[in-house]
mmCIF file of N, CA and C in Angstrom:
data_model
loop_
_atom_site.group_PDB
_atom_site.id
_atom_site.type_symbol
_atom_site.label_atom_id
_atom_site.label_comp_id
_atom_site.label_asym_id
_atom_site.label_seq_id
_atom_site.Cartn_x
_atom_site.Cartn_y
_atom_site.Cartn_z
ATOM 1 N N MET A 1 2.525 -29.294 -20.278
ATOM 2 C CA MET A 1 1.260 -29.196 -19.372
ATOM 3 C C MET A 1 -0.028 -28.417 -19.730
ATOM 4 N N ILE A 2 -1.362 -29.046 -19.945
ATOM 5 C CA ILE A 2 -2.300 -28.364 -20.502
ATOM 6 C C ILE A 2 -2.980 -27.677 -19.316
ATOM 7 N N ALA A 3 -3.226 -26.354 -19.633
ATOM 8 C CA ALA A 3 -3.917 -25.804 -18.528
ATOM 9 C C ALA A 3 -5.555 -25.970 -18.502
ATOM 10 N N LYS A 4 -5.820 -26.349 -17.229
ATOM 11 C CA LYS A 4 -7.305 -26.448 -16.972
ATOM 12 C C LYS A 4 -8.155 -25.418 -16.997
ATOM 13 N N LEU A 5 -9.335 -25.585 -17.794
ATOM 14 C CA LEU A 5 -10.352 -24.446 -17.974
ATOM 15 C C LEU A 5 -10.867 -24.297 -16.505
ATOM 16 N N LEU A 6 -11.129 -23.064 -16.227
ATOM 17 C CA LEU A 6 -11.702 -22.622 -14.847
ATOM 18 C C LEU A 6 -13.245 -22.659 -15.013
ATOM 19 N N PRO A 7 -14.097 -23.118 -14.166
ATOM 20 C CA PRO A 7 -15.374 -23.065 -14.273
ATOM 21 C C PRO A 7 -15.806 -21.746 -14.428
ATOM 22 N N PRO A 8 -17.154 -21.621 -14.975
ATOM 23 C CA PRO A 8 -17.742 -20.220 -15.081
ATOM 24 C C PRO A 8 -17.953 -19.722 -13.749
ATOM 25 N N PRO A 9 -17.968 -18.099 -13.535
ATOM 26 C CA PRO A 9 -18.004 -17.486 -12.372
ATOM 27 C C PRO A 9 -19.471 -17.721 -11.852
ATOM 28 N N PRO A 10 -19.693 -17.637 -10.459
ATOM 29 C CA PRO A 10 -21.140 -17.696 -10.269
ATOM 30 C C PRO A 10 -22.078 -16.342 -10.897
ATOM 31 N N ALA A 11 -23.278 -16.753 -10.867
ATOM 32 C CA ALA A 11 -24.228 -15.692 -11.291
ATOM 33 C C ALA A 11 -24.191 -14.547 -10.299
ATOM 34 N N LEU A 12 -24.502 -13.434 -11.008
ATOM 35 C CA LEU A 12 -24.389 -12.287 -9.828
ATOM 36 C C LEU A 12 -25.839 -12.203 -9.434
ATOM 37 N N ASP A 13 -25.978 -12.170 -7.866
ATOM 38 C CA ASP A 13 -27.306 -11.684 -7.141
ATOM 39 C C ASP A 13 -27.182 -10.860 -6.137
ATOM 40 N N ASP A 14 -28.153 -10.538 -5.238
ATOM 41 C CA ASP A 14 -28.057 -9.535 -4.409
ATOM 42 C C ASP A 14 -26.997 -9.773 -3.309
ATOM 43 N N ARG A 15 -26.294 -10.598 -3.113
ATOM 44 C CA ARG A 15 -25.113 -11.028 -2.212
ATOM 45 C C ARG A 15 -23.763 -10.649 -2.646
ATOM 46 N N CYS A 16 -23.525 -10.350 -3.899
ATOM 47 C CA CYS A 16 -22.658 -10.045 -4.747
ATOM 48 C C CYS A 16 -22.092 -8.749 -4.585
ATOM 49 N N ALA A 17 -20.888 -8.473 -4.475
ATOM 50 C CA ALA A 17 -20.078 -7.080 -4.900
ATOM 51 C C ALA A 17 -18.688 -7.413 -5.580
ATOM 52 N N LEU A 18 -18.329 -6.721 -6.327
ATOM 53 C CA LEU A 18 -17.619 -6.646 -7.197
ATOM 54 C C LEU A 18 -16.302 -5.438 -6.903
ATOM 55 N N PHE A 19 -14.955 -5.999 -6.760
ATOM 56 C CA PHE A 19 -14.144 -4.746 -6.653
ATOM 57 C C PHE A 19 -12.980 -5.371 -7.828
ATOM 58 N N LEU A 20 -13.118 -4.542 -8.988
ATOM 59 C CA LEU A 20 -12.453 -4.414 -10.052
ATOM 60 C C LEU A 20 -10.987 -3.960 -10.196
ATOM 61 N N ASP A 21 -9.838 -4.588 -10.366
ATOM 62 C CA ASP A 21 -8.843 -3.671 -10.690
ATOM 63 C C ASP A 21 -8.742 -3.435 -12.074
ATOM 64 N N VAL A 22 -7.941 -1.956 -12.086
ATOM 65 C CA VAL A 22 -8.093 -1.386 -13.413
ATOM 66 C C VAL A 22 -6.997 -1.464 -14.038
ATOM 67 N N ASP A 23 -5.793 -1.218 -14.058
ATOM 68 C CA ASP A 23 -4.499 -1.102 -14.974
ATOM 69 C C ASP A 23 -4.367 -2.907 -14.956
ATOM 70 N N GLY A 24 -4.313 -3.312 -16.296
ATOM 71 C CA GLY A 24 -4.052 -4.607 -16.554
ATOM 72 C C GLY A 24 -5.131 -5.954 -16.446
ATOM 73 N N THR A 25 -6.111 -5.071 -15.830
ATOM 74 C CA THR A 25 -7.552 -6.003 -15.755
ATOM 75 C C THR A 25 -8.727 -5.581 -16.259
ATOM 76 N N LEU A 26 -9.161 -4.328 -16.191
ATOM 77 C CA LEU A 26 -10.343 -3.870 -16.991
ATOM 78 C C LEU A 26 -9.524 -3.067 -18.104
ATOM 79 N N LEU A 27 -8.286 -2.451 -18.094
ATOM 80 C CA LEU A 27 -7.891 -1.915 -19.069
ATOM 81 C C LEU A 27 -6.198 -2.422 -19.370
ATOM 82 N N ASP A 28 -6.230 -2.302 -20.617
ATOM 83 C CA ASP A 28 -4.614 -2.789 -21.107
ATOM 84 C C ASP A 28 -3.437 -2.078 -20.292
ATOM 85 N N PHE A 29 -2.467 -2.733 -20.305
ATOM 86 C CA PHE A 29 -1.296 -2.069 -19.586
ATOM 87 C C PHE A 29 -0.859 -1.184 -20.921
ATOM 88 N N ALA A 30 -0.304 0.198 -20.471
ATOM 89 C CA ALA A 30 0.181 1.035 -21.309
ATOM 90 C C ALA A 30 1.385 1.268 -20.969
ATOM 91 N N PRO A 31 2.257 1.956 -22.134
ATOM 92 C CA PRO A 31 3.513 2.150 -21.774
ATOM 93 C C PRO A 31 3.731 3.358 -20.872
ATOM 94 N N HIS A 32 2.723 4.327 -20.938
ATOM 95 C CA HIS A 32 2.810 5.211 -19.553
ATOM 96 C C HIS A 32 1.491 5.352 -19.029
ATOM 97 N N PRO A 33 1.258 5.659 -17.848
ATOM 98 C CA PRO A 33 -0.240 5.605 -17.100
ATOM 99 C C PRO A 33 -0.970 6.691 -17.813
ATOM 100 N N ASP A 34 -0.424 7.690 -18.572
ATOM 101 C CA ASP A 34 -1.425 8.596 -18.922
ATOM 102 C C ASP A 34 -1.725 8.160 -20.504
ATOM 103 N N ALA A 35 -1.234 7.161 -21.150
ATOM 104 C CA ALA A 35 -1.536 6.339 -22.273
ATOM 105 C C ALA A 35 -2.660 5.398 -21.992
ATOM 106 N N ALA A 36 -3.064 5.124 -21.050
ATOM 107 C CA ALA A 36 -4.347 4.019 -20.677
ATOM 108 C C ALA A 36 -5.738 4.728 -21.257
ATOM 109 N N ARG A 37 -6.323 3.874 -22.165
ATOM 110 C CA ARG A 37 -7.715 4.019 -22.656
ATOM 111 C C ARG A 37 -8.432 3.235 -22.165
ATOM 112 N N VAL A 38 -9.843 3.677 -22.052
ATOM 113 C CA VAL A 38 -10.894 3.204 -21.683
ATOM 114 C C VAL A 38 -11.664 2.520 -22.931
ATOM 115 N N PRO A 39 -11.470 1.084 -22.873
ATOM 116 C CA PRO A 39 -12.280 0.685 -24.095
ATOM 117 C C PRO A 39 -13.649 1.063 -24.371
ATOM 118 N N ASP A 40 -14.177 1.280 -25.746
ATOM 119 C CA ASP A 40 -15.401 1.985 -26.087
ATOM 120 C C ASP A 40 -16.364 0.718 -25.401
ATOM 121 N N GLY A 41 -17.424 1.258 -24.649
ATOM 122 C CA GLY A 41 -18.536 0.414 -24.182
ATOM 123 C C GLY A 41 -18.270 0.094 -22.789
ATOM 124 N N LEU A 42 -16.995 0.247 -22.092
ATOM 125 C CA LEU A 42 -16.748 -0.386 -20.881
ATOM 126 C C LEU A 42 -17.497 0.379 -19.602
ATOM 127 N N ARG A 43 -17.664 2.017 -20.082
ATOM 128 C CA ARG A 43 -18.191 2.857 -19.071
ATOM 129 C C ARG A 43 -19.613 2.464 -18.843
ATOM 130 N N GLU A 44 -20.302 2.157 -19.932
ATOM 131 C CA GLU A 44 -21.581 1.462 -19.707
ATOM 132 C C GLU A 44 -21.763 0.361 -19.116
ATOM 133 N N VAL A 45 -20.831 -0.787 -19.420
ATOM 134 C CA VAL A 45 -21.027 -1.919 -18.839
ATOM 135 C C VAL A 45 -20.867 -1.770 -17.359
ATOM 136 N N LEU A 46 -19.917 -0.888 -16.831
ATOM 137 C CA LEU A 46 -19.518 -0.463 -15.469
ATOM 138 C C LEU A 46 -20.759 -0.001 -14.919
ATOM 139 N N ALA A 47 -21.443 0.930 -15.570
ATOM 140 C CA ALA A 47 -22.624 1.676 -14.638
ATOM 141 C C ALA A 47 -23.664 0.507 -14.805
ATOM 142 N N ALA A 48 -24.054 -0.318 -15.770
ATOM 143 C CA ALA A 48 -25.025 -1.081 -15.586
ATOM 144 C C ALA A 48 -24.786 -2.302 -14.526
ATOM 145 N N LEU A 49 -23.478 -2.600 -14.474
ATOM 146 C CA LEU A 49 -23.219 -3.595 -13.170
ATOM 147 C C LEU A 49 -23.338 -2.576 -11.933
ATOM 148 N N HIS A 50 -22.904 -1.474 -11.822
ATOM 149 C CA HIS A 50 -23.078 -1.013 -10.470
ATOM 150 C C HIS A 50 -24.627 -0.644 -9.936
ATOM 151 N N ARG A 51 -25.398 -0.199 -11.128
ATOM 152 C CA ARG A 51 -27.054 -0.390 -10.915
ATOM 153 C C ARG A 51 -27.457 -1.713 -10.465
ATOM 154 N N ARG A 52 -27.070 -2.596 -11.277
ATOM 155 C CA ARG A 52 -27.467 -4.231 -10.899
ATOM 156 C C ARG A 52 -27.157 -4.547 -9.667
ATOM 157 N N LEU A 53 -25.898 -4.006 -9.108
ATOM 158 C CA LEU A 53 -25.529 -4.607 -7.931
ATOM 159 C C LEU A 53 -25.883 -3.372 -6.689
ATOM 160 N N ASP A 54 -26.673 -2.571 -7.067
ATOM 161 C CA ASP A 54 -27.257 -1.732 -6.057
ATOM 162 C C ASP A 54 -26.035 -0.885 -5.457
ATOM 163 N N GLY A 55 -25.123 -0.573 -6.087
ATOM 164 C CA GLY A 55 -23.780 0.346 -6.075
ATOM 165 C C GLY A 55 -22.903 -0.728 -5.275
ATOM 166 N N ALA A 56 -22.791 -2.151 -5.370
ATOM 167 C CA ALA A 56 -21.702 -2.740 -4.673
ATOM 168 C C ALA A 56 -20.761 -3.206 -5.729
ATOM 169 N N LEU A 57 -20.144 -2.406 -6.385
ATOM 170 C CA LEU A 57 -19.054 -2.450 -7.457
ATOM 171 C C LEU A 57 -17.964 -1.037 -7.079
ATOM 172 N N ALA A 58 -16.742 -1.561 -7.031
ATOM 173 C CA ALA A 58 -15.885 -0.432 -6.575
ATOM 174 C C ALA A 58 -14.507 -0.864 -7.562
ATOM 175 N N LEU A 59 -13.756 0.106 -7.917
ATOM 176 C CA LEU A 59 -12.625 0.253 -8.818
ATOM 177 C C LEU A 59 -11.457 0.172 -7.811
ATOM 178 N N VAL A 60 -10.491 -0.645 -8.075
ATOM 179 C CA VAL A 60 -9.333 -0.878 -7.264
ATOM 180 C C VAL A 60 -7.980 -0.336 -8.119
ATOM 181 N N SER A 61 -7.266 0.410 -7.581
ATOM 182 C CA SER A 61 -5.935 0.915 -8.277
ATOM 183 C C SER A 61 -4.938 1.485 -7.511
ATOM 184 N N GLY A 62 -3.988 1.543 -8.061
ATOM 185 C CA GLY A 62 -2.612 2.385 -7.721
ATOM 186 C C GLY A 62 -2.759 3.751 -7.990
ATOM 187 N N ARG A 63 -3.709 4.067 -9.123
ATOM 188 C CA ARG A 63 -3.799 5.408 -9.382
ATOM 189 C C ARG A 63 -4.688 6.064 -8.315
ATOM 190 N N PRO A 64 -4.677 7.575 -8.097
ATOM 191 C CA PRO A 64 -5.178 8.403 -7.081
ATOM 192 C C PRO A 64 -6.938 8.190 -7.717
ATOM 193 N N VAL A 65 -7.767 8.436 -6.665
ATOM 194 C CA VAL A 65 -9.190 8.385 -7.010
ATOM 195 C C VAL A 65 -9.416 9.253 -8.103
ATOM 196 N N ASP A 66 -8.761 10.500 -7.710
ATOM 197 C CA ASP A 66 -9.054 11.535 -8.764
ATOM 198 C C ASP A 66 -8.692 11.218 -10.293
ATOM 199 N N GLY A 67 -7.525 10.467 -10.433
ATOM 200 C CA GLY A 67 -7.076 10.033 -11.628
ATOM 201 C C GLY A 67 -8.255 8.894 -12.330
ATOM 202 N N LEU A 68 -8.734 8.080 -11.396
ATOM 203 C CA LEU A 68 -9.612 7.098 -11.727
ATOM 204 C C LEU A 68 -11.098 7.937 -12.400
ATOM 205 N N ASP A 69 -11.304 9.320 -11.718
ATOM 206 C CA ASP A 69 -12.410 9.949 -12.081
ATOM 207 C C ASP A 69 -12.187 10.605 -13.323
ATOM 208 N N THR A 70 -11.139 10.902 -13.682
ATOM 209 C CA THR A 70 -10.625 11.584 -15.116
ATOM 210 C C THR A 70 -10.778 10.365 -16.039
ATOM 211 N N LEU A 71 -10.077 9.263 -15.819
ATOM 212 C CA LEU A 71 -10.177 8.188 -16.802
ATOM 213 C C LEU A 71 -11.441 7.468 -17.329
ATOM 214 N N PHE A 72 -12.396 7.609 -16.165
ATOM 215 C CA PHE A 72 -13.750 7.057 -16.447
ATOM 216 C C PHE A 72 -14.659 7.955 -16.444
ATOM 217 N N HIS A 73 -14.586 9.251 -16.412
ATOM 218 C CA HIS A 73 -15.297 10.307 -16.795
ATOM 219 C C HIS A 73 -16.545 10.212 -17.930
ATOM 220 N N PRO A 74 -17.802 10.322 -17.675
ATOM 221 C CA PRO A 74 -18.358 10.999 -16.541
ATOM 222 C C PRO A 74 -18.717 9.941 -15.519
ATOM 223 N N LEU A 75 -18.549 8.735 -15.606
ATOM 224 C CA LEU A 75 -18.586 7.782 -14.767
ATOM 225 C C LEU A 75 -18.199 7.843 -13.508
ATOM 226 N N ARG A 76 -18.850 7.860 -11.935
ATOM 227 C CA ARG A 76 -17.980 8.278 -10.841
ATOM 228 C C ARG A 76 -18.209 6.938 -10.043
ATOM 229 N N LEU A 77 -17.605 6.037 -9.669
ATOM 230 C CA LEU A 77 -17.805 4.955 -9.336
ATOM 231 C C LEU A 77 -17.045 4.866 -7.643
ATOM 232 N N PRO A 78 -17.749 4.162 -6.697
ATOM 233 C CA PRO A 78 -16.820 3.872 -5.533
ATOM 234 C C PRO A 78 -15.402 3.105 -5.967
ATOM 235 N N ALA A 79 -14.372 3.842 -5.032
ATOM 236 C CA ALA A 79 -13.069 3.401 -5.534
ATOM 237 C C ALA A 79 -12.178 3.309 -4.296
ATOM 238 N N ALA A 80 -11.123 2.579 -4.365
ATOM 239 C CA ALA A 80 -9.985 2.435 -3.628
ATOM 240 C C ALA A 80 -8.577 2.990 -4.422
ATOM 241 N N GLY A 81 -8.079 4.035 -4.134
ATOM 242 C CA GLY A 81 -7.089 4.613 -4.837
ATOM 243 C C GLY A 81 -5.682 4.301 -4.321
ATOM 244 N N LEU A 82 -4.817 4.616 -4.748
ATOM 245 C CA LEU A 82 -3.400 4.562 -4.326
ATOM 246 C C LEU A 82 -3.089 3.414 -3.269
ATOM 247 N N HIS A 83 -3.491 2.281 -3.934
ATOM 248 C CA HIS A 83 -3.577 0.694 -3.143
ATOM 249 C C HIS A 83 -4.210 0.905 -1.814
ATOM 250 N N GLY A 84 -5.396 1.615 -1.632
ATOM 251 C CA GLY A 84 -5.997 1.660 -0.492
ATOM 252 C C GLY A 84 -5.906 2.698 0.378
ATOM 253 N N LEU A 85 -4.986 3.785 0.167
ATOM 254 C CA LEU A 85 -4.494 5.046 0.914
ATOM 255 C C LEU A 85 -5.869 5.940 0.772
ATOM 256 N N GLU A 86 -6.292 5.885 -0.365
ATOM 257 C CA GLU A 86 -7.733 6.508 -0.583
ATOM 258 C C GLU A 86 -8.837 5.586 -0.785
ATOM 259 N N LEU A 87 -10.048 6.225 -0.279
ATOM 260 C CA LEU A 87 -11.185 5.292 -0.246
ATOM 261 C C LEU A 87 -12.479 6.056 -0.710
ATOM 262 N N ARG A 88 -13.288 5.684 -1.563
ATOM 263 C CA ARG A 88 -14.840 6.550 -1.604
ATOM 264 C C ARG A 88 -15.520 5.419 -1.711
ATOM 265 N N SER A 89 -16.553 5.429 -0.984
ATOM 266 C CA SER A 89 -17.820 4.289 -0.940
ATOM 267 C C SER A 89 -18.970 5.155 -1.383
ATOM 268 N N GLY A 90 -19.187 6.571 -1.525
ATOM 269 C CA GLY A 90 -20.198 7.028 -2.135
ATOM 270 C C GLY A 90 -19.528 8.474 -2.540
ATOM 271 N N GLU A 91 -20.270 9.688 -2.176
ATOM 272 C CA GLU A 91 -19.933 10.959 -2.508
ATOM 273 C C GLU A 91 -18.546 11.482 -1.898
ATOM 274 N N ASP A 92 -18.526 11.302 -0.512
ATOM 275 C CA ASP A 92 -17.412 11.423 0.200
ATOM 276 C C ASP A 92 -16.358 10.304 0.299
ATOM 277 N N GLY A 93 -15.092 10.730 0.905
ATOM 278 C CA GLY A 93 -14.285 9.617 0.840
ATOM 279 C C GLY A 93 -12.869 10.109 1.490
ATOM 280 N N THR A 94 -12.065 9.276 1.617
ATOM 281 C CA THR A 94 -10.627 9.561 2.513
ATOM 282 C C THR A 94 -9.790 10.159 1.369
ATOM 283 N N ARG A 95 -9.199 10.834 1.536
ATOM 284 C CA ARG A 95 -8.135 11.325 0.510
ATOM 285 C C ARG A 95 -6.685 11.078 1.297
ATOM 286 N N ALA A 96 -5.520 10.796 0.472
ATOM 287 C CA ALA A 96 -4.096 10.612 0.764
ATOM 288 C C ALA A 96 -3.936 12.003 1.519
ATOM 289 N N PRO A 97 -3.106 11.349 2.876
ATOM 290 C CA PRO A 97 -2.591 12.476 3.392
ATOM 291 C C PRO A 97 -1.596 13.279 2.943
ATOM 292 N N PRO A 98 -1.196 14.307 3.397
ATOM 293 C CA PRO A 98 -0.287 15.624 2.850
ATOM 294 C C PRO A 98 1.060 14.707 2.548
ATOM 295 N N VAL A 99 1.729 15.229 1.535
ATOM 296 C CA VAL A 99 2.855 14.429 1.040
ATOM 297 C C VAL A 99 3.872 15.054 2.204
ATOM 298 N N PRO A 100 4.537 13.770 2.968
ATOM 299 C CA PRO A 100 5.706 14.150 4.052
ATOM 300 C C PRO A 100 6.789 15.173 3.078
ATOM 301 N N ASP A 101 7.554 15.915 3.798
ATOM 302 C CA ASP A 101 8.790 16.215 3.258
ATOM 303 C C ASP A 101 9.665 15.582 2.739
ATOM 304 N N ALA A 102 9.997 14.530 3.794
ATOM 305 C CA ALA A 102 11.164 13.488 3.171
ATOM 306 C C ALA A 102 10.777 12.743 1.906
ATOM 307 N N LEU A 103 9.591 12.609 1.386
ATOM 308 C CA LEU A 103 9.363 12.219 0.051
ATOM 309 C C LEU A 103 9.923 13.197 -0.953
ATOM 310 N N SER A 104 10.155 14.244 -0.890
ATOM 311 C CA SER A 104 10.742 14.990 -1.853
ATOM 312 C C SER A 104 11.980 14.681 -2.310
ATOM 313 N N ASP A 105 12.766 14.267 -1.384
ATOM 314 C CA ASP A 105 14.433 13.627 -1.560
ATOM 315 C C ASP A 105 14.147 12.358 -2.488
ATOM 316 N N VAL A 106 13.458 11.703 -1.701
ATOM 317 C CA VAL A 106 13.139 10.184 -2.318
ATOM 318 C C VAL A 106 12.965 10.644 -4.022
ATOM 319 N N LEU A 107 11.757 11.462 -4.354
ATOM 320 C CA LEU A 107 11.372 11.411 -5.597
ATOM 321 C C LEU A 107 12.457 12.211 -6.698
ATOM 322 N N ASP A 108 13.140 13.041 -6.174
ATOM 323 C CA ASP A 108 14.511 13.416 -6.703
ATOM 324 C C ASP A 108 15.471 12.330 -6.938
ATOM 325 N N ARG A 109 15.808 11.743 -5.919
ATOM 326 C CA ARG A 109 16.628 10.531 -6.247
ATOM 327 C C ARG A 109 16.163 9.343 -7.180
ATOM 328 N N ALA A 110 14.951 9.068 -7.238
ATOM 329 C CA ALA A 110 14.326 8.382 -8.348
ATOM 330 C C ALA A 110 14.158 8.721 -9.635
ATOM 331 N N ARG A 111 14.132 10.045 -9.664
ATOM 332 C CA ARG A 111 14.177 10.700 -11.124
ATOM 333 C C ARG A 111 15.568 10.885 -11.542
ATOM 334 N N ALA A 112 16.649 11.103 -10.516
ATOM 335 C CA ALA A 112 17.932 11.168 -11.040
ATOM 336 C C ALA A 112 18.503 9.750 -11.668
ATOM 337 N N PHE A 113 18.075 8.644 -10.855
ATOM 338 C CA PHE A 113 18.099 7.122 -11.239
ATOM 339 C C PHE A 113 17.668 6.945 -12.503
ATOM 340 N N ALA A 114 16.602 7.380 -12.682
ATOM 341 C CA ALA A 114 15.747 6.965 -14.197
ATOM 342 C C ALA A 114 16.174 7.819 -15.396
ATOM 343 N N ALA A 115 16.802 9.044 -14.927
ATOM 344 C CA ALA A 115 16.997 9.979 -16.175
ATOM 345 C C ALA A 115 17.854 9.133 -17.195
ATOM 346 N N PRO A 116 18.950 8.903 -16.874
ATOM 347 C CA PRO A 116 19.768 7.858 -18.029
ATOM 348 C C PRO A 116 19.110 6.697 -18.505
ATOM 349 N N ARG A 117 18.082 5.984 -18.037
ATOM 350 C CA ARG A 117 17.688 4.853 -18.199
ATOM 351 C C ARG A 117 16.420 4.778 -19.020
ATOM 352 N N THR A 118 16.721 4.814 -20.444
ATOM 353 C CA THR A 118 15.698 4.842 -21.319
ATOM 354 C C THR A 118 14.462 4.021 -21.205
ATOM 355 N N GLY A 119 13.314 4.681 -20.970
ATOM 356 C CA GLY A 119 12.129 3.977 -20.819
ATOM 357 C C GLY A 119 11.552 3.879 -19.372
ATOM 358 N N THR A 120 12.242 4.334 -18.389
ATOM 359 C CA THR A 120 12.129 4.274 -17.158
ATOM 360 C C THR A 120 11.434 5.375 -16.740
ATOM 361 N N VAL A 121 9.971 5.249 -16.083
ATOM 362 C CA VAL A 121 9.101 5.966 -15.648
ATOM 363 C C VAL A 121 9.161 6.163 -14.249
ATOM 364 N N VAL A 122 9.284 7.342 -13.761
ATOM 365 C CA VAL A 122 8.990 7.707 -12.287
ATOM 366 C C VAL A 122 7.557 8.210 -12.191
ATOM 367 N N GLU A 123 6.676 7.999 -11.608
ATOM 368 C CA GLU A 123 5.079 8.310 -11.564
ATOM 369 C C GLU A 123 5.043 8.554 -10.012
ATOM 370 N N ASP A 124 4.982 10.224 -10.066
ATOM 371 C CA ASP A 124 4.444 10.737 -8.785
ATOM 372 C C ASP A 124 3.534 10.745 -8.332
ATOM 373 N N LYS A 125 2.998 9.865 -7.203
ATOM 374 C CA LYS A 125 1.555 9.414 -7.096
ATOM 375 C C LYS A 125 1.254 10.478 -5.656
ATOM 376 N N GLY A 126 2.168 11.578 -5.418
ATOM 377 C CA GLY A 126 1.936 12.276 -4.174
ATOM 378 C C GLY A 126 2.162 11.404 -2.600
ATOM 379 N N SER A 127 1.268 11.086 -2.193
ATOM 380 C CA SER A 127 1.835 10.599 -0.536
ATOM 381 C C SER A 127 1.980 9.078 -0.968
#
């Protein structure tokens, strides 16, 4: 089967907003989340798009918002982190709630499960 070519996206105008997925879309997947790298020039392109859209651009990720800030530093964009548990539309935002005590046992069990399985990573995202 021959894949059909997609039409080009519409031109950006004042009615547009962009919600951009980070890992696997803006950034290549990495063997470990800490190994992900922002390609040269991407921060500048995102900053220009953010200005062009009068702030209507946000990063969307399973990472915490603080992790996005670290990764894209010094750029600080609106963001949805932890799959929407954390949101930031401007300077302020919502943070993840405190970690429930019950998750401690889940994390311990996940680490015990992963330990003998080479290449398995347990990523503690807090809440």
